[in-house]
Amino acid sequence: MKSLLCAHDKIAGHLSRMAPAALPTLARLGFAGVLLVYFWNSARTKLGDGPFGFLFPSDGAYIQIFPKAVEAAGYDIGQLGLVHYAVVLAGTLAEFVLPALLISGLFTRLAALGMLGFITVQSLTDIYGHGVGGEALGRWFDVAPDALILDQRALWALLLTVLVFLGAGPLSIDRLVSGRRG
């Protein structure tokens, strides 16, 4: 039994030493594999026409982000104000820029914090703006692990939290840049 415990402790020690490099790299890879295309496709639906479409978000962008305000305006986007425009523009750009920063490993901790904020706002908009509830909202500590908000987005948040605490890992622009500052 003692030799089994010693082997366990030795393996655990190796894993603990590998964790600061392995976990951030795996978290960024997991984000790329699971969420990158999701966010970029979502951002693409918000773009207006032409090469400067990011400056002129589509009506769908306003409907996604401000469903109740758009409905109250009779679906006339022109009745919405500058604050609505600024939020839609910022949200659209965030869906492109923050994932790109995470994947490249540039300003990773700030980008991960930004994505955590984005996912929080996204979830609150889904719940209060679009009326997501019931099974889609889900609840923790039940038998169903696949609810859209409380289950899936909690795992997204955990993935991003790893990056907030540990940074991008060894295969990143952050690591290259930090090596040149010291």
mmCIF file of C-alpha atoms in Angstrom, residues 38-39 41-47 58-71 75 77 80 87-88 91-92 95 118 121-131:
data_model
loop_
_atom_site.group_PDB
_atom_site.id
_atom_site.type_symbol
_atom_site.label_atom_id
_atom_site.label_comp_id
_atom_site.label_asym_id
_atom_site.label_seq_id
_atom_site.Cartn_x
_atom_site.Cartn_y
_atom_site.Cartn_z
ATOM 1 C CA TYR A 38 -20.167 29.990 -32.135
ATOM 2 C CA PHE A 39 -19.185 33.544 -31.196
ATOM 3 C CA ASN A 41 -21.044 33.217 -36.333
ATOM 4 C CA SER A 42 -23.141 35.129 -33.823
ATOM 5 C CA ALA A 43 -21.157 38.294 -34.559
ATOM 6 C CA ARG A 44 -21.532 37.788 -38.306
ATOM 7 C CA THR A 45 -25.336 37.836 -37.930
ATOM 8 C CA LYS A 46 -25.047 41.319 -36.443
ATOM 9 C CA LEU A 47 -23.086 42.872 -39.301
ATOM 10 C CA SER A 58 -28.135 44.811 -38.794
ATOM 11 C CA ASP A 59 -31.656 45.076 -37.415
ATOM 12 C CA GLY A 60 -31.156 41.529 -36.141
ATOM 13 C CA ALA A 61 -28.332 42.763 -33.918
ATOM 14 C CA TYR A 62 -30.689 45.144 -32.157
ATOM 15 C CA ILE A 63 -33.369 42.459 -31.899
ATOM 16 C CA GLN A 64 -30.874 40.015 -30.347
ATOM 17 C CA ILE A 65 -29.458 42.493 -27.847
ATOM 18 C CA PHE A 66 -32.479 44.704 -27.063
ATOM 19 C CA PRO A 67 -35.536 42.545 -27.831
ATOM 20 C CA LYS A 68 -37.980 44.429 -25.605
ATOM 21 C CA ALA A 69 -36.809 47.895 -26.676
ATOM 22 C CA VAL A 70 -37.072 46.938 -30.356
ATOM 23 C CA GLU A 71 -40.542 45.522 -29.811
ATOM 24 C CA TYR A 75 -39.392 47.139 -34.759
ATOM 25 C CA ILE A 77 -34.580 50.535 -35.208
ATOM 26 C CA LEU A 80 -33.547 53.625 -30.714
ATOM 27 C CA VAL A 87 -23.969 48.760 -26.966
ATOM 28 C CA VAL A 88 -24.773 46.855 -30.159
ATOM 29 C CA GLY A 91 -21.148 43.741 -28.388
ATOM 30 C CA THR A 92 -20.600 42.914 -32.038
ATOM 31 C CA GLU A 95 -17.683 38.827 -30.294
ATOM 32 C CA PHE A 118 -20.015 39.164 -22.243
ATOM 33 C CA VAL A 121 -24.750 39.941 -20.227
ATOM 34 C CA GLN A 122 -25.662 37.395 -22.902
ATOM 35 C CA SER A 123 -27.232 35.110 -20.301
ATOM 36 C CA LEU A 124 -29.142 37.932 -18.611
ATOM 37 C CA THR A 125 -30.418 39.102 -22.021
ATOM 38 C CA ASP A 126 -31.558 35.568 -22.806
ATOM 39 C CA ILE A 127 -33.367 35.279 -19.466
ATOM 40 C CA TYR A 128 -34.893 38.740 -19.119
ATOM 41 C CA GLY A 129 -35.002 39.939 -22.720
ATOM 42 C CA HIS A 130 -35.932 36.756 -24.552
ATOM 43 C CA GLY A 131 -37.728 35.022 -21.685
#
